[in-house]
Amino acid sequence: MKPSMFKILIPALTLPLPAFAADLELNIEIPRINAAEYHRPYVAAWIEKADNSVASNLVVWYDVDMKNGEGTKWLKDMRQWWRRSGRTLSMPVDGVSGATRPVGQHAVAFKGGAKQLAGLAPGSYTLVVEAAREVGGREMVTIPFEWPAKAQKLSAQGKTELGKVGLVVKP
C-alpha cells in the first residue's frame, strides 16, 4: 500500500460510528367505552431513560383543530407526560403532534433515521403511553425495552382508557 493511502484510511477510521439504526413500531388501541358523553382521549407516547427523564417524544394526539390553540389547554391532563416533557414544548411539534384518534387500533412507525430515535444511546429504556379523556379517566402503560435493537415484540394491556399497546423493535 502506498503511503498516500494511509493519509486517506487513517482519518476515515477515526470518524464517529453511525448511530444504531433500528425501526420501531408502536401500536396503540383505543377501546370502545360505553358512556353517555364520550370524548376521544388525548394520548402521549414517549421513551424514558432509566432515570425517568424523557429521551424522546414519539406522539402527542390532541384536539389540534380548536380555535386559538385551545386544545393545548388540556394537555396537562396527561400528568406524567406534562411534568416530564410537555410543559417545555411549544405545540404543535412537527412529526410528533397530531389529531386525536377514534376507537380502534392505531399504528405509528419510526424508521432508524427518524429524529425521534436519533439520540438514543445504547441502554435500557421504557416506552410510556398515557391517555386522558374529558369526562373520563386517565391511564398510563409502560413497556421496558433495550436499545440498540435486538428483535423485540413486546406489549402491555391497559384497563380503561387504553387497550393493548404493542412495541416492535426491528434491528
mmCIF file of C-alpha atoms in Angstrom:
data_model
loop_
_atom_site.group_PDB
_atom_site.id
_atom_site.type_symbol
_atom_site.label_atom_id
_atom_site.label_comp_id
_atom_site.label_asym_id
_atom_site.label_seq_id
_atom_site.Cartn_x
_atom_site.Cartn_y
_atom_site.Cartn_z
ATOM 1 C CA MET A 1 0.000 0.000 0.000
ATOM 2 C CA LYS A 2 1.271 3.441 -0.884
ATOM 3 C CA PRO A 3 1.906 5.945 1.950
ATOM 4 C CA SER A 4 -0.679 8.286 0.397
ATOM 5 C CA MET A 5 -3.354 5.619 1.015
ATOM 6 C CA PHE A 6 -2.668 5.835 4.763
ATOM 7 C CA LYS A 7 -3.482 9.546 4.636
ATOM 8 C CA ILE A 8 -6.951 8.584 3.421
ATOM 9 C CA LEU A 9 -7.576 5.446 5.517
ATOM 10 C CA ILE A 10 -6.396 6.621 8.937
ATOM 11 C CA PRO A 11 -8.747 9.651 9.136
ATOM 12 C CA ALA A 12 -11.641 7.515 7.859
ATOM 13 C CA LEU A 13 -11.085 5.024 10.677
ATOM 14 C CA THR A 14 -11.300 7.770 13.298
ATOM 15 C CA LEU A 15 -14.664 9.126 12.160
ATOM 16 C CA PRO A 16 -17.526 8.633 14.636
ATOM 17 C CA LEU A 17 -19.551 5.482 14.199
ATOM 18 C CA PRO A 18 -23.069 5.928 12.842
ATOM 19 C CA ALA A 19 -25.996 5.799 15.255
ATOM 20 C CA PHE A 20 -27.544 2.410 15.887
ATOM 21 C CA ALA A 21 -30.191 2.110 13.217
ATOM 22 C CA ALA A 22 -33.318 0.182 14.009
ATOM 23 C CA ASP A 23 -37.001 0.527 13.315
ATOM 24 C CA LEU A 24 -39.652 0.939 15.974
ATOM 25 C CA GLU A 25 -43.363 0.221 15.510
ATOM 26 C CA LEU A 26 -45.888 1.407 18.049
ATOM 27 C CA ASN A 27 -49.480 0.107 18.167
ATOM 28 C CA ILE A 28 -51.991 1.795 20.439
ATOM 29 C CA GLU A 29 -55.529 0.539 20.909
ATOM 30 C CA ILE A 30 -58.201 2.991 21.962
ATOM 31 C CA PRO A 31 -61.029 0.867 23.373
ATOM 32 C CA ARG A 32 -64.745 1.438 22.932
ATOM 33 C CA ILE A 33 -66.162 2.894 26.129
ATOM 34 C CA ASN A 34 -69.902 2.981 26.700
ATOM 35 C CA ALA A 35 -70.509 6.399 28.180
ATOM 36 C CA ALA A 36 -73.295 8.927 27.836
ATOM 37 C CA GLU A 37 -70.756 11.620 26.984
ATOM 38 C CA TYR A 38 -67.745 10.248 25.125
ATOM 39 C CA HIS A 39 -64.746 12.314 24.057
ATOM 40 C CA ARG A 40 -61.710 10.995 22.206
ATOM 41 C CA PRO A 41 -58.736 10.714 24.553
ATOM 42 C CA TYR A 42 -55.612 12.809 24.399
ATOM 43 C CA VAL A 43 -52.669 10.394 24.072
ATOM 44 C CA ALA A 44 -48.929 10.892 24.533
ATOM 45 C CA ALA A 45 -46.229 8.280 23.917
ATOM 46 C CA TRP A 46 -42.590 8.810 24.777
ATOM 47 C CA ILE A 47 -39.367 6.983 25.547
ATOM 48 C CA GLU A 48 -37.855 7.334 29.006
ATOM 49 C CA LYS A 49 -34.291 6.745 30.109
ATOM 50 C CA ALA A 50 -33.519 4.663 33.204
ATOM 51 C CA ASP A 51 -33.561 7.858 35.340
ATOM 52 C CA ASN A 52 -37.157 8.606 34.169
ATOM 53 C CA SER A 53 -36.083 11.573 32.061
ATOM 54 C CA VAL A 54 -37.530 11.821 28.558
ATOM 55 C CA ALA A 55 -35.262 10.543 25.809
ATOM 56 C CA SER A 56 -37.753 11.221 23.014
ATOM 57 C CA ASN A 57 -41.369 12.211 22.428
ATOM 58 C CA LEU A 58 -42.977 9.889 19.885
ATOM 59 C CA VAL A 59 -46.592 11.087 19.557
ATOM 60 C CA VAL A 60 -48.960 13.572 21.167
ATOM 61 C CA TRP A 61 -52.550 13.294 19.947
ATOM 62 C CA TYR A 62 -54.804 16.143 20.996
ATOM 63 C CA ASP A 63 -57.517 18.435 19.635
ATOM 64 C CA VAL A 64 -55.312 20.384 17.236
ATOM 65 C CA ASP A 65 -58.241 21.981 15.371
ATOM 66 C CA MET A 66 -59.626 24.091 18.202
ATOM 67 C CA LYS A 67 -59.546 27.838 17.626
ATOM 68 C CA ASN A 68 -56.646 29.827 19.075
ATOM 69 C CA GLY A 69 -54.839 26.643 20.145
ATOM 70 C CA GLU A 70 -57.456 25.931 22.838
ATOM 71 C CA GLY A 71 -56.760 22.177 22.522
ATOM 72 C CA THR A 72 -53.409 22.643 24.237
ATOM 73 C CA LYS A 73 -55.209 23.757 27.394
ATOM 74 C CA TRP A 74 -55.983 20.148 28.371
ATOM 75 C CA LEU A 75 -52.607 18.630 27.531
ATOM 76 C CA LYS A 76 -51.701 18.970 31.220
ATOM 77 C CA ASP A 77 -54.337 16.287 31.986
ATOM 78 C CA MET A 78 -51.734 13.788 30.773
ATOM 79 C CA ARG A 79 -49.944 14.438 34.044
ATOM 80 C CA GLN A 80 -46.802 12.334 33.744
ATOM 81 C CA TRP A 81 -46.059 13.434 30.199
ATOM 82 C CA TRP A 82 -46.809 17.057 31.098
ATOM 83 C CA ARG A 83 -44.459 17.050 34.097
ATOM 84 C CA ARG A 84 -41.632 15.270 32.322
ATOM 85 C CA SER A 85 -41.733 16.930 28.922
ATOM 86 C CA GLY A 86 -44.974 18.560 27.793
ATOM 87 C CA ARG A 87 -44.742 21.843 29.638
ATOM 88 C CA THR A 88 -41.411 22.601 27.975
ATOM 89 C CA LEU A 89 -42.711 22.058 24.436
ATOM 90 C CA SER A 90 -44.269 24.597 22.125
ATOM 91 C CA MET A 91 -47.172 22.818 20.443
ATOM 92 C CA PRO A 92 -47.662 21.667 17.761
ATOM 93 C CA VAL A 93 -44.403 19.743 17.402
ATOM 94 C CA ASP A 94 -43.594 18.755 13.818
ATOM 95 C CA GLY A 95 -43.653 14.987 13.362
ATOM 96 C CA VAL A 96 -44.920 14.387 16.910
ATOM 97 C CA SER A 97 -48.285 16.066 17.446
ATOM 98 C CA GLY A 98 -51.473 15.202 15.640
ATOM 99 C CA ALA A 99 -55.229 14.949 15.972
ATOM 100 C CA THR A 100 -56.992 12.683 18.457
ATOM 101 C CA ARG A 101 -57.802 9.192 17.191
ATOM 102 C CA PRO A 102 -61.125 7.324 17.190
ATOM 103 C CA VAL A 103 -61.806 3.940 18.779
ATOM 104 C CA GLY A 104 -59.611 1.226 17.217
ATOM 105 C CA GLN A 105 -56.016 0.184 16.564
ATOM 106 C CA HIS A 106 -53.528 2.874 15.580
ATOM 107 C CA ALA A 107 -50.044 2.105 14.274
ATOM 108 C CA VAL A 108 -47.121 4.502 14.072
ATOM 109 C CA ALA A 109 -43.764 3.502 12.581
ATOM 110 C CA PHE A 110 -40.372 5.132 13.066
ATOM 111 C CA LYS A 111 -37.530 4.236 10.709
ATOM 112 C CA GLY A 112 -33.976 4.066 12.005
ATOM 113 C CA GLY A 113 -33.124 7.550 10.770
ATOM 114 C CA ALA A 114 -36.172 9.211 12.360
ATOM 115 C CA LYS A 115 -35.399 12.196 14.575
ATOM 116 C CA GLN A 116 -37.303 10.536 17.454
ATOM 117 C CA LEU A 117 -34.756 7.682 17.517
ATOM 118 C CA ALA A 118 -31.599 9.573 16.563
ATOM 119 C CA GLY A 119 -30.442 10.425 20.097
ATOM 120 C CA LEU A 120 -30.934 7.003 21.699
ATOM 121 C CA ALA A 121 -27.655 5.728 23.114
ATOM 122 C CA PRO A 122 -27.273 2.032 23.941
ATOM 123 C CA GLY A 123 -29.123 1.108 27.121
ATOM 124 C CA SER A 124 -32.378 0.261 28.837
ATOM 125 C CA TYR A 125 -35.435 2.373 28.069
ATOM 126 C CA THR A 126 -39.149 2.374 28.773
ATOM 127 C CA LEU A 127 -41.931 3.170 26.348
ATOM 128 C CA VAL A 128 -44.632 5.115 28.182
ATOM 129 C CA VAL A 129 -48.123 5.691 26.778
ATOM 130 C CA GLU A 130 -50.532 7.930 28.670
ATOM 131 C CA ALA A 131 -54.163 8.727 27.840
ATOM 132 C CA ALA A 132 -56.598 11.179 29.411
ATOM 133 C CA ARG A 133 -60.203 11.743 28.414
ATOM 134 C CA GLU A 134 -62.568 14.605 29.186
ATOM 135 C CA VAL A 135 -65.396 13.355 31.429
ATOM 136 C CA GLY A 136 -63.405 10.154 31.667
ATOM 137 C CA GLY A 137 -60.326 8.718 33.222
ATOM 138 C CA ARG A 138 -56.587 8.732 32.872
ATOM 139 C CA GLU A 139 -54.328 5.744 32.320
ATOM 140 C CA MET A 140 -50.673 5.007 31.693
ATOM 141 C CA VAL A 141 -48.954 1.820 30.496
ATOM 142 C CA THR A 142 -45.225 1.117 30.278
ATOM 143 C CA ILE A 143 -43.103 -1.315 28.283
ATOM 144 C CA PRO A 144 -39.382 -1.730 29.083
ATOM 145 C CA PHE A 145 -37.062 -2.437 26.121
ATOM 146 C CA GLU A 146 -33.378 -2.489 25.160
ATOM 147 C CA TRP A 147 -31.532 -0.324 22.636
ATOM 148 C CA PRO A 148 -29.643 -0.848 20.329
ATOM 149 C CA ALA A 149 -32.262 -3.068 18.966
ATOM 150 C CA LYS A 150 -32.355 -6.754 19.071
ATOM 151 C CA ALA A 151 -35.585 -8.139 17.649
ATOM 152 C CA GLN A 152 -38.249 -7.463 20.279
ATOM 153 C CA LYS A 153 -42.029 -7.779 20.214
ATOM 154 C CA LEU A 154 -43.478 -6.507 23.479
ATOM 155 C CA SER A 155 -46.887 -5.462 24.742
ATOM 156 C CA ALA A 156 -48.859 -4.228 27.728
ATOM 157 C CA GLN A 157 -52.591 -4.186 28.363
ATOM 158 C CA GLY A 158 -54.489 -1.137 29.530
ATOM 159 C CA LYS A 159 -57.629 -1.449 31.639
ATOM 160 C CA THR A 160 -59.810 1.572 30.846
ATOM 161 C CA GLU A 161 -58.617 4.387 28.582
ATOM 162 C CA LEU A 162 -56.072 2.251 26.709
ATOM 163 C CA GLY A 163 -56.384 -1.224 25.244
ATOM 164 C CA LYS A 164 -53.431 -3.253 24.089
ATOM 165 C CA VAL A 165 -50.233 -1.283 23.488
ATOM 166 C CA GLY A 166 -47.622 -3.026 21.365
ATOM 167 C CA LEU A 167 -43.992 -2.252 20.646
ATOM 168 C CA VAL A 168 -41.997 -3.938 17.899
ATOM 169 C CA VAL A 169 -38.279 -3.181 17.608
ATOM 170 C CA LYS A 170 -36.512 -4.386 14.476
ATOM 171 C CA PRO A 171 -32.718 -4.265 14.135
#
